Amino acid sequence: MRLRFLGRLGPADAVTVGNAALGFLAVVAATVDIGLAARLVLLGAIADGLDGVVARKYGGTEAGPYLDSLADVATFGVAPAFLVAVVTRREWGTPASLLSGISPDGLLALAGLLVPALYVAAAVARLGLYTAYDTKSDETVGVPTTLAATIFGAIVLTGYRSTETVLIGFHDAGFLLALAAVLTPLMVCDVVYPDLHAQDALVMGVVQAGAVLLPGIYGRGFAFGLLYLALAYLVLGPVVYWRR
């Protein structure tokens, strides 16, 4: 018996599959350490950019675009949504309390499940449309899932402390839930985003690596820088980012 993928997948595909594995690890980590989950999502974003570099150097395969979208569903769709669901459950509990009567916490707990579910659905729809129509274009329609997940990861790392069980300030459950509610329709809207140029993607990757790897205040500084870059591209990318 011979493994089917031998000889059919290339080095870039191996990086892509690694990205999917990071997404799974981020989901597991979210149950015990929100900060670690955010770091794994950002590592997945680095891998997502790296597989393109490897593909340009060593060549891609026919399976590459499909593997890329499948991996992105795990790391940039399911993992951030699960992170939000975990934080909201810690804050408001489960919707089971609604069985004994309507309460604000019960309704918020219900939203803490429904909004992340819609986020995953939007990510899957967006990635399917991207694979079908945008892979050969220098532009993409809707907010990229990688960008949305990067915003989540950066926000968590700017305010998270490993000794805390919930986030505080604008990183709390309500803020993350609202952010997911905003990003969900943006992923499937018709706003056109130009692809990042190689040098800009490299800068983003370096800042992501700093946010992931550096400890304490240094890592938080890089996380703030990453958040600034991601929000700038989110808001200004369709308007002023220079195209080829």
Coordinates of C-alpha atoms in Angstrom, one line a residue, residues 159 214 225 231:
G159 CA -4.7 42.6 26.0
L214 CA 8.5 37.8 21.7
G225 CA 1.7 47.2 15.3
L231 CA -7.0 47.6 10.4

